[in-house]
Each structure stands twice: as structure tokens, then as C-alpha cells.
């Protein structure tokens, strides 16, 4: 008979003993016999016995750059040696700061969330937004460290963007969510940079832009992005009610209610609104939306026709002053062609989505590295948890996800750098267009999984707020929501394909196949298997697209999420393959390929073959969801 006791992890323990690092220690050696010890005055010494002598060791943060082998390898592989030699020392120095003083400030931001004082002592409406000193320090640090400016100074040509994103990646998990205003600041800078300087927007180019990219804390401005209104954040065209009333001096007055305005302390914002025509009418839908520039304060420091209605009570990102704002005659400047607001603000979305993905992968890396460190400190069942193979398997799975996500985000940054320096080919531009939603949607979901799995690696301590760990999970949950939910982004993938008549897809497939062709020369069995799995996935996708799917748009829409996952996973496989056949690649890179390719790279074909997208299945989905639903208030049940 099988001895169940063999499976019991505690089988070596007796009631009188416990274990430390593999050796048996009698209870009296660790102080519990003091329970019965008599003090000099004859009383029991409780204090020592009550608390015991064992305290768990907290995980340590290491230099965020030096401790990140995959990041350093990616940069070494892609950036010319002479260029990397110039900015790598800055990343190393900053990697230390992100584990020390900046990390401390980030924690302070978490512990001292913002508040609003609506009225002064005399009853005047002031809407004073109160933020902690650490939050204000983050503003200065962002300027001094060039967290935005690096990308626009272009000191390192096309590598500037990659350098900036790598620096942000080190920074974000320690930033106390100051990363959010920086994302929008970067998006606004990019949007302004792409507006023709000859169109008469001197305010934008001469005032706002230099401030957004300044390294001087006194001059540095942050920007908001005011899109979302009460009707919702996804359907921007259907949800925007804010109107823009033309003024005689050529400016506009905005009236409306912005439902989610993050970074309420920003100096300026880009906002969408509908221009009121001479008949006092507005145009509905996307074609009625225009993009406006507005400063949040007037010359005298008062708010520019803005009432801060309330700060949002959010699940996470509590460090960040996200507010509901009433715009009541805010002075604004039209900066897009009338009716081209969505197209205009899409530049901003491309950047903020890259920041979102950078935040996702940096959170994953932080969690994996903390859990890795903890595994070398925490002893259970007689040995360090890093000595438990099952625990190492869990961490290794998290590591594979993190590596794949890192390469995807870094690759997008590399392409963006090329595009910004006008060095991108048509192929690069098309690739970047489809990569942006794929990267955003996929890494956000990975980040949630890793954050949750990561907390488990700390046991109960992962659930205790004082450790700072639960905030990582709460904050990660914004990633699949902010800047477009997973399904909205999946639809953006389809939009990009339709808009380019399939060119983005052809480009992506070509890119994957080229990487596979190079990797397939390797004799390493893991790489060969990876090449085979990746090629098979591309072939399956191509066949799927040739079939009925493309003829029925509603079918394609139901499959949009699985389709996006398939593209993301297959492309990430090719990025891992590319890395694994690099001259300086190690066996670990081949193993990473093997592990990544063990999953279903092409869930859209799997689920299509199961009939998940046909009409019957759609009906069944609705029936499943609505089973037992009565649509009656509780009182009537
Ligand atoms: O609400 C939110 C708050 C969340 C909670 C925040 C808490 C705290 C924050 C913490 C931070 C760390 S976030 C929700 C944000 N909302 C979004 O991200 C928008 C989601 N919706 C979309 O992305 C939609 O797909 C829209 C709005 C872009 C689609 O609008 P339309 O009107 O249907 O768009 P069209 O008609 O398809 O496209 C209009 C134009 C076209 O250009 P032309 O006319 O030249 O062909 C498109 O090609 O815009 C272009 N366009 C794009 N261009 C549309 N999307 C893109 C794109 N992604 N890239 C380039």
C-alpha cells in the first residue's frame, strides 16, 4: 500500500521540534521554554515568550538595473556598443536610486494619498488639491532625471526612446504612480511634436512643448488627458458631451463633465469636445469631436473654469489624484482640425499605451525579483523556499512571462525611436501600429496574473498592507482598464487591420517568419521546437483568416480577443527565438523559448474549431450568463 505519510511535508516534524535551514532544533533552543522560566522577582517572563524570537526577513530590493539580466542583454544585443556605453552608467546609477531614495518616496506617496479642500475657512470655493511632499519631489526628480526629455532631446538618435523607456521601466514600480502623469505628459509632448509648426499654434510649440520636455523642475510641466466622460471611457465618440463654444478672440470656452481626470494637478491638458456651430448645434459621433489644448490655471493661479467635484475612491493607484471635473467655461485652444479629435488624440494614446505596457512589465519584474529574493531568505519545511522545486517552478513560469513581455515592450520602444527619428521603414511603422494594442492588452493581463501569483510567494505576508506588496496587485488592476480595456484594444487590432487593408497583419507575419527563418539554423532542440511551434501558429492563423472568419465580421468580432492573444503570443515567441540565437545567448534563453512555446500559441484557431464563435455559441453564451437572472429588485424576489 502507498504510504500517505510519505507525501506529508511535515512528516519529519515531532511536536517538540521545529526546523531551521535543514537542521533539527529543540524548542528550548529558540526561546519558548522561557514561557515557564521564573524571573528574579518570581514572576513569569512573558514579554519574550509572547512575541518569540523569530521574525520573517523582508525581501530586499537590489539595483534595479544590475539585477535585471534580460534587460541588460536586450540592450546589449540591440544598441550599438558605443551608444550603450554612454547611457548604461546612467541606468546603473538610476537603478540604485529606484531601489533606495525613490522607492522610499514612492512608499510615502502610497501612505499619504491626495485630498481636496473645496472651501477655505471663509466659505470661498478654492478646490485646493493637496498632495504630499513626496509626490512633489517626484515631479522634480522626473524633470532632473530627464524621464520625458530623454526621448525628445534625441541625444542618442533613435536609441533615445529605448533609453527613456528602459529608464521608466526601472522607475515605475518605485514611482508612487507619478508614472501616470508622466505617461500623459509624454503623450502630450508627442502629440504636440506632430502638429505642424506652421499652423500658428505658437502657444503649443513655444510655451507648452518646451515645458513638457524640460529638465528644469521650475519649468517642467505635466499634462492631463481629458477624454472620459460619464457615459464611459471606451465609446469616446458616443460618450463625449463636452461642448466648445467659439469666442471672438479665436479661443473656445469648454462646458462639460470629465469623469476620470488623472493627474488633476497637471499644468495643462489635451481634451476632446464638440464645437457648437452658428446654429448652436453640435455634430454627433466621432466626426463631431475636436481636440483642445487648455492650461489648468489662469495667470493669477486660479483654476481655469474648473471645479474639482471629487477625488475618485479607487481600488488602487490611490497615490494619484484622479478626479471628476466640471468644466464651466474653461478657456481652450483648438489644436486639431475640427472633427479630427479622435485621430489627433490617438497619437497620445499610442504613447500612453506604451507607458501602460512598460508599467505592466516593470511591475512583473519587480514582483518576480522580490519573490526571488524572498525565496533565498524564507525557510519553510526545513529549507529555504528556493530549495523547494515546486516553488522554483512557479517562479520560473513567472520569469518566462516577464521576459517575453519585456522583449515585446522594448521592441516597440525601439521601433518608436526609429519612427520619431524618421528612420523607420514602412514595415516598421506598420509593425508598430499593430504592436501597440497587442502589447497593451497582453502585458496588462500578464501583469495581473504575475501580481497575484507573486503575492502568494510571500504567503500571508503578501496579504498584509504594511509590506507594500498588496498595493502592487491593486495598482496592477488599472492596467487592463486604463487606456482601453482588453476587448476595446482587441477591436483596435481589427481596426488597424481594416484600415491598412491587412497590411499590418502581413507585416507582422513577415516579421515573425523572418525571425523564425534565422533561428531555425540553430541545432538546439529547444529552439528547433520553438521554431516549429511558431511557424505552425502563423500557418494556422493564415488559414483561419483565409476561411470563413474574414467573410463574417461579427464572427471575427467574437473571436477578437482570442485572435489578439494568438498574434501576441506568436509574435512574442519569435522575439524570444531571436534573442535565443544571439551570439551571447545562453541555454536559459533556449529554455525560455521552450517554456513559452508549450502554451497554445494560437487559441483563436483552437476555439474556432470548438465552435466558440458561431451563432449557436453566441446564443449559448448569453443563456449561460443570464441563467437564473430575473431582472427584479431584491424586494420583489
Ligand atoms: O476611462 C478611463 C479611466 C480608467 C480608470 C483610470 C484610473 C486611474 C488611472 C491610473 C493610471 C495609471 S480609461 C479609458 C480610456 N479610453 C480609451 O483608451 C479609449 C478607448 N477607445 C478606443 O480606443 C476607441 O477605439 C476609439 C475612441 C479610438 C475609437 O473611436 P472611434 O471614433 O470609433 O474611432 P474611429 O472612427 O475608428 O477612428 C477615428 C480616427 C481614424 O483616423 P482616420 O479618420 O484618419 O482614418 C482612426 O484611424 O482615429 C484613428 N485611430 C487611430 N489611429 C483610432 N484609433 C487609433 C489608434 N489606436 N492609433 C492610430
XYZ file of C-alpha atoms and ligand atoms in Angstrom:
697
model
C 0.000 0.000 0.000
C 1.116 3.524 -0.736
C 2.242 5.283 2.415
C 0.366 8.609 2.501
C 2.756 9.749 5.183
C 5.500 9.911 2.559
C 3.670 12.752 0.883
C 3.221 14.737 4.044
C 5.648 17.615 4.096
C 5.618 17.734 7.884
C 6.437 14.061 8.360
C 9.869 14.802 9.817
C 8.476 17.044 12.498
C 7.668 15.984 16.023
C 5.591 18.044 18.368
C 8.644 19.082 20.320
C 10.819 20.174 17.445
C 10.849 22.655 14.598
C 13.307 23.136 11.779
C 15.619 25.895 10.669
C 17.645 25.662 7.449
C 17.668 21.911 7.393
C 18.698 21.172 10.965
C 16.504 19.965 13.787
C 16.385 22.354 16.702
C 14.774 21.659 20.043
C 12.125 24.090 21.133
C 14.069 25.327 24.146
C 16.864 26.487 21.809
C 14.567 29.031 20.236
C 13.312 30.525 23.460
C 9.869 29.046 24.006
C 10.951 27.315 27.218
C 11.188 30.841 28.640
C 7.425 30.569 28.980
C 7.909 28.694 32.219
C 11.075 30.450 33.341
C 10.743 32.389 36.539
C 12.062 35.919 36.692
C 14.102 37.184 39.618
C 11.009 38.507 41.342
C 9.334 35.184 40.830
C 7.036 36.339 38.003
C 6.838 34.657 34.616
C 8.804 36.491 31.924
C 6.090 36.986 29.351
C 7.487 39.600 27.062
C 9.995 37.387 25.343
C 7.797 34.335 25.157
C 4.791 36.260 23.918
C 6.498 37.584 20.837
C 9.002 34.823 20.341
C 12.370 35.398 18.735
C 11.620 34.591 15.141
C 10.789 37.340 12.676
C 10.472 36.867 8.963
C 13.085 38.629 6.898
C 11.681 41.139 4.465
C 12.675 40.891 0.809
C 15.465 43.209 -0.257
C 15.453 45.445 -3.292
C 18.597 45.329 -5.366
C 19.881 47.695 -8.004
C 17.015 47.566 -10.499
C 19.330 47.651 -13.487
C 22.110 45.337 -12.360
C 19.620 42.778 -11.067
C 17.861 42.563 -14.418
C 19.831 40.245 -16.700
C 17.239 40.128 -19.533
C 17.026 43.922 -19.774
C 20.790 44.290 -19.927
C 21.000 41.505 -22.511
C 18.299 43.095 -24.687
C 20.086 46.443 -24.658
C 23.459 44.835 -25.353
C 22.036 42.934 -28.299
C 20.269 45.884 -29.877
C 22.048 49.108 -29.020
C 25.384 49.870 -30.685
C 28.194 49.387 -28.157
C 29.374 52.981 -28.286
C 25.872 54.307 -27.658
C 25.128 51.896 -24.829
C 28.394 52.771 -23.145
C 27.151 56.331 -22.946
C 23.812 55.715 -21.266
C 24.296 52.413 -19.408
C 26.103 54.146 -16.481
C 23.064 56.382 -16.047
C 20.761 53.344 -15.969
C 23.008 51.694 -13.394
C 23.064 54.800 -11.190
C 19.313 55.246 -11.557
C 18.702 51.541 -10.904
C 20.243 52.127 -7.476
C 18.089 55.204 -6.817
C 14.940 53.290 -7.730
C 15.778 50.765 -5.034
C 16.612 53.387 -2.411
C 15.517 57.025 -2.154
C 12.955 56.973 -4.974
C 11.489 53.752 -3.607
C 11.077 55.432 -0.207
C 9.348 58.425 -1.790
C 7.037 56.101 -3.719
C 6.047 54.414 -0.482
C 5.337 57.811 1.088
C 3.055 58.647 -1.823
C 1.141 55.447 -1.132
C 0.814 56.249 2.553
C -0.163 59.908 2.035
C -2.836 59.950 -0.672
C -4.074 63.259 -2.092
C -7.130 65.124 -0.891
C -9.158 68.160 -1.917
C -10.129 71.094 0.229
C -13.173 72.516 -1.519
C -13.723 75.655 0.587
C -11.472 77.913 2.582
C -12.273 78.956 6.135
C -14.379 81.866 4.827
C -16.553 79.817 2.561
C -14.827 80.612 -0.711
C -14.686 77.739 -3.179
C -10.986 77.030 -3.636
C -10.762 73.362 -4.718
C -7.286 73.128 -3.314
C -5.679 69.834 -4.300
C -3.387 68.697 -1.511
C -0.578 66.325 -2.411
C 2.234 65.107 -0.184
C 5.796 66.374 -0.322
C 6.996 63.058 -1.756
C 4.615 63.473 -4.709
C 6.035 66.948 -5.309
C 9.565 65.558 -5.104
C 8.641 63.058 -7.810
C 7.861 65.994 -10.097
C 11.353 67.412 -9.613
C 13.032 64.028 -9.945
C 11.171 63.345 -13.195
C 12.484 66.598 -14.645
C 16.049 66.260 -13.381
C 16.344 62.638 -14.457
C 15.029 63.524 -17.910
C 12.274 60.930 -17.754
C 10.450 62.735 -20.554
C 13.177 64.869 -22.057
C 15.497 61.982 -22.979
C 13.053 60.916 -25.694
C 12.830 64.413 -27.217
C 16.408 65.670 -26.855
C 17.333 62.699 -29.073
C 20.934 62.844 -27.929
C 21.266 59.184 -28.815
C 19.323 59.363 -32.064
C 16.801 56.558 -32.495
C 18.070 54.879 -29.311
C 16.850 57.777 -27.195
C 13.318 56.399 -26.927
C 14.577 52.953 -25.915
C 16.832 54.539 -23.295
C 13.922 56.589 -21.937
C 11.592 53.589 -21.757
C 14.299 51.474 -20.101
C 14.724 54.224 -17.510
C 10.968 54.446 -16.957
C 10.846 50.677 -16.602
C 13.298 50.916 -13.707
C 11.368 53.820 -12.240
C 7.676 52.913 -12.464
C 7.365 50.368 -9.616
C 9.058 52.867 -7.275
C 7.338 55.958 -8.629
C 4.331 56.083 -6.320
C 2.263 56.272 -9.531
C 3.921 59.510 -10.624
C 4.400 57.386 -13.737
C 0.784 58.174 -14.657
C 1.177 61.945 -15.126
C 4.447 61.228 -16.895
C 2.678 58.924 -19.356
C 0.256 61.667 -20.287
C 3.000 64.291 -20.355
C 4.911 62.150 -22.815
C 1.737 61.592 -24.843
C 1.008 65.308 -24.960
C 4.594 66.131 -25.943
C 4.439 63.600 -28.755
C 1.053 64.894 -29.942
C 2.263 68.500 -29.988
C 5.511 67.496 -31.675
C 3.477 66.033 -34.517
C 1.395 69.152 -35.045
C 2.749 71.208 -37.912
C 4.725 74.157 -36.546
C 3.413 76.332 -39.371
C -0.221 76.084 -38.328
C 0.013 79.062 -35.989
C -0.071 77.205 -32.679
C 2.751 79.211 -31.152
C 1.336 78.646 -27.666
C 1.810 74.924 -28.135
C 5.232 74.929 -29.686
C 6.794 77.837 -27.849
C 5.177 77.579 -24.434
C 3.832 74.103 -23.700
C 6.228 71.797 -25.539
C 9.484 73.206 -24.076
C 7.995 72.874 -20.597
C 6.804 69.295 -21.099
C 10.293 68.221 -22.071
C 12.209 70.441 -19.643
C 14.851 69.116 -17.231
C 14.388 72.155 -15.027
C 11.940 71.372 -12.180
C 10.917 75.036 -12.074
C 9.841 74.921 -15.703
C 8.722 71.308 -16.064
C 5.020 70.837 -16.748
C 2.893 67.737 -16.624
C -0.166 67.174 -18.785
C -3.519 65.514 -18.342
C -5.627 63.759 -20.959
C -9.300 64.503 -20.553
C -11.370 62.148 -22.625
C -13.546 60.019 -20.411
C -16.996 61.353 -19.536
C -19.927 59.968 -17.590
C -21.203 57.868 -20.482
C -17.956 55.924 -20.420
C -14.331 55.706 -21.379
C -14.426 53.189 -24.211
C -17.006 54.684 -26.532
C -15.416 58.104 -26.753
C -17.455 59.096 -29.807
C -20.750 58.167 -28.151
C -19.831 59.379 -24.688
C -18.431 62.862 -25.128
C -20.898 65.590 -24.199
C -18.486 68.442 -23.501
C -19.131 71.367 -25.816
C -16.752 74.048 -27.070
C -18.244 77.471 -27.622
C -16.261 79.704 -30.020
C -15.178 83.106 -28.704
C -14.490 86.253 -30.661
C -10.753 86.121 -29.959
C -10.485 82.698 -31.592
C -10.384 80.730 -28.341
C -13.163 78.445 -27.058
C -14.961 78.047 -23.760
C -15.450 74.420 -22.722
C -18.504 73.244 -20.786
C -18.775 69.636 -19.667
C -18.048 66.996 -17.095
C -14.832 64.993 -17.255
C -15.426 61.824 -15.292
C -11.888 60.442 -14.917
C -9.164 63.018 -14.937
C -5.989 61.521 -13.586
C -3.169 63.846 -12.630
C -5.536 66.617 -11.671
C -2.523 68.652 -10.559
C -1.220 68.839 -14.117
C -0.406 72.213 -15.647
C -2.141 71.601 -18.941
C -4.301 69.049 -20.661
C -5.462 67.836 -24.033
C -9.226 67.409 -24.087
C -11.934 66.362 -26.507
C -15.083 68.437 -27.039
C -17.774 69.164 -29.650
C -17.713 72.558 -31.311
C -21.020 74.392 -31.165
C -21.820 75.799 -34.625
C -23.564 79.059 -35.506
C -26.941 77.288 -35.196
C -26.000 76.228 -31.658
C -25.787 72.614 -32.835
C -23.070 70.015 -32.428
C -22.186 67.096 -34.685
C -22.734 63.697 -33.050
C -20.293 60.798 -33.187
C -16.606 60.696 -33.901
C -16.797 63.324 -36.639
C -18.051 65.910 -34.139
C -15.040 65.602 -31.837
C -12.161 68.047 -31.850
C -9.009 68.227 -29.756
C -8.278 71.195 -27.500
C -5.314 72.442 -25.540
C -6.018 74.103 -22.236
C -3.983 75.234 -19.275
C -5.446 74.268 -15.949
C -4.743 77.589 -14.258
C -5.076 81.224 -15.215
C -2.187 83.706 -14.995
C -3.190 84.588 -11.405
C -3.049 80.918 -10.319
C -6.820 80.434 -10.086
C -8.351 77.403 -11.791
C -9.312 77.887 -15.439
C -13.077 77.490 -15.102
C -12.622 74.094 -13.427
C -14.420 72.759 -10.356
C -12.883 69.676 -8.770
C -16.090 67.846 -7.890
C -14.468 64.993 -6.005
C -11.479 62.719 -5.970
C -12.209 59.196 -7.110
C -12.243 56.457 -4.499
C -10.251 53.863 -6.412
C -9.279 50.236 -5.806
C -5.623 51.101 -6.313
C -3.489 53.924 -7.708
C -4.591 55.864 -4.638
C -1.448 57.956 -4.745
C -2.748 59.523 -7.898
C -5.210 62.450 -7.752
C -7.875 61.198 -10.142
C -10.888 63.498 -10.094
C -14.258 64.305 -11.544
C -14.066 67.767 -13.032
C -16.736 70.204 -14.055
C -15.597 72.430 -16.903
C -17.551 75.631 -16.620
C -16.276 77.982 -19.270
C -12.647 76.840 -19.348
C -10.598 78.739 -21.913
C -9.218 76.332 -24.502
C -7.487 76.361 -27.888
C -8.489 74.213 -30.835
C -5.435 72.239 -31.948
C -6.852 69.659 -34.347
C -8.833 70.141 -37.490
C -12.491 70.403 -36.478
C -13.891 66.865 -36.269
C -10.440 65.222 -36.184
C -10.169 64.978 -32.433
C -10.030 61.172 -32.157
C -7.353 60.894 -34.821
C -5.422 63.694 -33.065
C -5.579 62.197 -29.610
C -4.638 58.762 -30.987
C -1.020 59.972 -31.017
C -1.321 60.432 -27.305
C -2.976 57.032 -26.908
C -0.103 55.325 -28.699
C 2.347 56.747 -26.178
C 0.220 56.194 -23.083
C -0.410 52.610 -24.174
C 3.328 52.069 -24.432
C 3.677 53.502 -20.923
C 0.887 51.208 -19.743
C 2.756 48.195 -21.118
C 6.029 49.441 -19.634
C 4.265 49.744 -16.290
C 2.927 46.213 -16.684
C 6.266 44.596 -17.408
C 8.114 46.661 -14.815
C 5.579 45.583 -12.179
C 6.062 41.980 -13.244
C 9.817 42.310 -12.977
C 9.608 43.951 -9.557
C 7.325 41.210 -8.253
C 9.458 38.383 -9.660
C 12.654 39.902 -8.282
C 11.171 40.463 -4.833
C 9.850 36.907 -4.778
C 13.240 35.659 -5.970
C 14.999 37.489 -3.171
C 12.488 36.285 -0.609
C 12.989 32.704 -1.742
C 16.605 32.998 -0.581
C 15.590 34.259 2.850
C 12.451 32.399 3.855
C 12.679 28.941 5.360
C 9.722 26.551 5.444
C 9.502 22.817 5.936
C 13.139 22.731 6.869
C 14.701 24.515 3.944
C 14.802 27.776 2.096
C 11.881 28.136 -0.262
C 14.290 28.409 -3.201
C 15.235 24.820 -2.398
C 11.672 23.644 -2.983
C 11.435 22.641 -6.666
C 7.713 23.346 -6.829
C 8.269 26.912 -5.675
C 11.083 27.383 -8.189
C 8.814 26.052 -10.935
C 6.240 28.709 -10.044
C 8.857 31.461 -10.095
C 10.326 30.180 -13.365
C 6.910 30.367 -15.012
C 6.598 33.951 -13.829
C 10.078 34.676 -15.137
C 9.253 33.359 -18.622
C 6.163 35.591 -18.818
C 8.210 38.573 -17.704
C 10.965 38.007 -20.257
C 8.540 37.665 -23.143
C 6.699 40.824 -22.074
C 9.963 42.729 -21.696
C 11.131 41.947 -25.218
C 7.767 42.981 -26.649
C 7.806 46.356 -24.889
C 11.454 47.053 -25.649
C 10.930 46.154 -29.281
C 8.022 48.578 -29.554
C 10.189 51.284 -27.976
C 12.970 50.567 -30.441
C 10.574 50.912 -33.370
C 9.062 54.090 -31.964
C 12.561 55.554 -31.659
C 13.183 54.803 -35.324
C 9.862 56.340 -36.292
C 10.473 59.508 -34.293
C 13.867 59.992 -35.938
C 12.300 59.417 -39.349
C 14.396 56.277 -39.783
C 11.520 53.797 -39.716
C 10.663 51.876 -42.854
C 7.061 51.355 -43.914
C 7.432 47.850 -42.486
C 8.500 49.266 -39.074
C 5.571 51.693 -38.983
C 3.012 49.036 -39.800
C 4.538 46.735 -37.222
C 4.363 49.426 -34.557
C 0.720 50.153 -35.360
C -0.386 46.584 -34.671
C 2.064 46.008 -31.853
C 0.702 48.887 -29.796
C -2.722 47.428 -28.969
C -1.324 43.868 -28.817
C 1.356 44.867 -26.357
C -1.012 46.918 -24.236
C -3.717 44.298 -23.940
C -1.465 41.287 -23.456
C 1.031 42.655 -20.946
C -1.760 44.119 -18.793
C -3.287 40.673 -18.354
C 0.109 39.120 -17.679
C 0.794 41.777 -15.060
C -2.378 40.899 -13.184
C -1.546 37.203 -13.172
C 2.015 37.779 -12.018
C 0.980 40.259 -9.328
C -1.491 37.759 -7.905
C 0.881 34.797 -8.182
C 3.638 36.930 -6.710
C 1.668 37.720 -3.562
C 1.235 34.009 -2.992
C 5.011 33.629 -2.955
C 5.038 35.637 0.277
C 2.294 33.596 1.916
C 0.251 35.600 4.418
C 2.730 38.466 4.278
C 1.691 39.038 0.686
C -1.743 39.935 2.029
C -0.534 42.439 4.608
C -0.752 46.074 3.583
C 2.251 47.287 5.623
C 4.575 45.201 3.470
C 3.663 47.307 0.447
C 3.004 44.118 -1.503
C -0.826 44.189 -1.805
C -0.636 47.629 -3.411
C 1.213 46.013 -6.306
C -1.830 43.868 -7.059
C -4.303 46.709 -6.541
C -2.300 49.027 -8.751
C -1.872 46.387 -11.457
C -5.636 46.109 -11.878
C -5.758 49.503 -13.546
C -3.537 48.271 -16.366
C -6.176 46.277 -18.292
C -8.666 49.137 -17.813
C -6.810 52.411 -18.286
C -6.212 53.460 -21.900
C -8.589 50.868 -23.266
C -9.874 47.562 -21.918
C -8.761 44.242 -23.334
C -11.802 43.962 -25.581
C -11.551 47.566 -26.796
C -7.916 47.010 -27.640
C -8.789 43.742 -29.399
C -11.158 45.758 -31.559
C -8.361 48.238 -32.211
C -6.320 45.359 -33.641
C -9.163 44.693 -36.092
C -9.426 48.431 -36.809
C -5.714 48.575 -37.672
C -6.087 45.571 -39.991
C -9.144 47.014 -41.749
C -7.651 50.489 -42.046
C -4.453 49.178 -43.693
C -6.291 46.577 -45.816
C -4.494 43.807 -43.981
C -1.010 45.249 -44.394
C -0.295 45.350 -40.664
C -1.017 41.658 -40.486
C 1.109 40.753 -43.481
C 3.921 42.775 -41.930
C 3.591 41.025 -38.595
C 3.613 37.588 -40.217
C 6.624 38.512 -42.349
C 8.471 39.744 -39.272
C 7.723 36.532 -37.381
C 8.687 34.316 -40.294
C 11.981 36.146 -40.793
C 12.908 35.676 -37.170
C 11.948 32.004 -37.334
C 13.981 31.504 -40.528
C 17.109 32.824 -38.816
C 16.504 30.878 -35.608
C 15.815 27.625 -37.447
C 19.524 27.386 -38.372
C 20.218 26.583 -34.728
C 20.844 22.975 -33.804
C 19.481 23.471 -30.295
C 16.464 21.212 -29.858
C 14.517 23.761 -27.813
C 14.995 26.376 -30.478
C 14.053 23.966 -33.256
C 10.882 23.018 -31.432
C 10.157 26.675 -30.799
C 10.587 27.473 -34.485
C 8.223 24.670 -35.396
C 5.550 25.789 -32.924
C 5.812 29.404 -34.037
C 5.642 28.554 -37.748
C 2.687 26.280 -37.156
C 0.908 29.064 -35.332
C 1.450 31.523 -38.203
C 0.211 28.945 -40.691
C -2.851 28.226 -38.608
C -3.587 31.932 -38.316
C -3.193 32.443 -42.059
C -5.542 29.543 -42.782
C -8.037 30.842 -40.260
C -8.029 34.225 -41.953
C -8.483 32.706 -45.394
C -11.532 30.848 -44.162
C -14.986 31.999 -43.226
C -13.735 34.243 -40.426
C -12.851 37.169 -42.651
C -16.134 36.966 -44.520
C -18.234 37.374 -41.424
C -17.244 40.445 -39.420
C -19.485 39.545 -36.476
C -17.701 36.185 -36.232
C -14.359 37.933 -36.307
C -15.531 40.324 -33.597
C -16.458 37.487 -31.230
C -13.052 35.971 -31.825
C -11.221 39.307 -31.499
C -9.741 38.698 -28.060
C -8.523 35.180 -28.853
C -7.227 36.481 -32.155
C -5.253 39.253 -30.445
C -3.852 36.781 -27.898
C -2.784 34.495 -30.744
C -0.960 37.299 -32.530
C 0.683 38.472 -29.319
C 1.824 35.016 -28.199
C 3.134 34.058 -31.627
C 4.996 37.326 -32.054
C 6.450 37.077 -28.549
C 7.635 33.553 -29.410
C 9.533 34.957 -32.379
C 11.094 37.683 -30.212
C 12.283 35.059 -27.738
C 13.654 32.981 -30.613
C 15.523 35.976 -31.975
C 17.087 36.550 -28.586
C 17.928 32.879 -28.096
C 20.087 32.721 -31.221
C 22.022 35.868 -30.431
C 25.803 35.326 -30.177
C 25.796 35.854 -26.446
C 22.610 33.929 -25.714
C 22.722 31.279 -23.037
C 20.993 27.971 -22.538
C 18.454 29.840 -20.403
C 17.274 31.756 -23.466
C 16.584 28.490 -25.303
C 14.758 27.139 -22.264
C 12.680 30.313 -22.174
C 11.632 29.664 -25.785
C 10.733 26.081 -24.953
C 8.611 27.068 -21.983
C 6.843 29.892 -23.833
C 6.004 27.663 -26.781
C 4.496 24.953 -24.586
C 1.324 27.007 -24.285
C -1.329 27.215 -27.001
C 0.151 29.927 -29.207
C -2.974 30.092 -31.292
C -6.100 29.994 -29.096
C -8.228 31.584 -31.812
C -7.902 28.501 -34.011
C -8.411 26.152 -31.073
C -11.579 27.931 -30.020
C -12.805 28.358 -33.573
C -12.564 24.608 -34.061
C -14.671 24.246 -30.902
C -17.315 26.447 -32.474
C -16.917 29.237 -29.931
C -17.615 31.980 -32.442
C -20.618 30.628 -34.286
C -24.129 31.948 -33.771
C -25.205 28.966 -31.687
C -22.308 29.502 -29.329
C -23.042 33.218 -29.051
C -26.634 32.415 -28.080
C -25.385 29.853 -25.585
C -23.010 32.394 -24.030
C -25.904 34.735 -23.386
C -28.071 31.940 -21.987
C -25.265 30.818 -19.680
C -24.731 34.296 -18.345
C -28.415 35.036 -17.906
C -29.324 31.668 -16.380
C -31.305 32.454 -13.209
C -31.293 36.189 -13.801
C -34.698 37.715 -13.093
C -34.156 41.449 -13.538
C -36.248 42.053 -10.416
C -35.217 44.214 -7.458
C -34.362 42.285 -4.291
C -37.573 43.410 -2.630
C -39.678 41.710 -5.347
C -37.895 38.353 -5.209
O -11.802 55.778 -18.723
C -10.739 55.506 -18.323
C -10.413 55.620 -16.900
C -9.926 54.351 -16.288
C -9.561 54.440 -14.846
C -8.424 55.349 -14.567
C -7.969 55.247 -13.182
C -6.723 55.890 -12.869
C -5.667 55.846 -13.890
C -4.390 55.301 -13.435
C -3.325 55.376 -14.415
C -2.110 54.601 -14.147
S -9.521 54.987 -19.331
C -10.312 54.824 -20.876
C -9.533 55.482 -21.818
N -10.199 55.358 -23.087
C -9.554 54.881 -24.137
O -8.444 54.446 -24.087
C -10.343 54.902 -25.405
C -10.810 53.574 -25.741
N -11.462 53.610 -27.026
C -10.816 53.499 -28.167
O -9.587 53.316 -28.195
C -11.622 53.587 -29.382
O -11.154 52.593 -30.217
C -11.531 54.952 -30.076
C -12.026 56.031 -29.143
C -10.148 55.327 -30.510
C -12.432 54.777 -31.283
O -13.134 55.911 -31.602
P -13.895 55.998 -32.994
O -14.498 57.314 -33.075
O -14.782 54.822 -33.205
O -12.669 55.872 -33.964
P -12.553 55.631 -35.494
O -13.659 56.303 -36.228
O -12.318 54.198 -35.748
O -11.209 56.406 -35.777
C -11.129 57.805 -35.848
C -9.742 58.126 -36.372
C -9.344 57.311 -37.579
O -8.473 58.124 -38.361
P -8.772 58.411 -39.930
O -10.068 59.132 -39.934
O -7.607 59.194 -40.382
O -8.902 57.080 -40.559
C -8.560 56.176 -36.962
O -7.674 55.607 -37.866
O -8.766 57.841 -35.362
C -7.839 56.889 -35.851
N -7.489 55.971 -34.782
C -6.252 55.615 -34.501
N -5.083 55.945 -35.033
C -8.351 55.370 -33.934
N -7.651 54.614 -33.073
C -6.354 54.742 -33.396
C -5.148 54.207 -32.880
N -5.146 53.385 -31.857
N -3.995 54.564 -33.457
C -3.980 55.401 -34.503
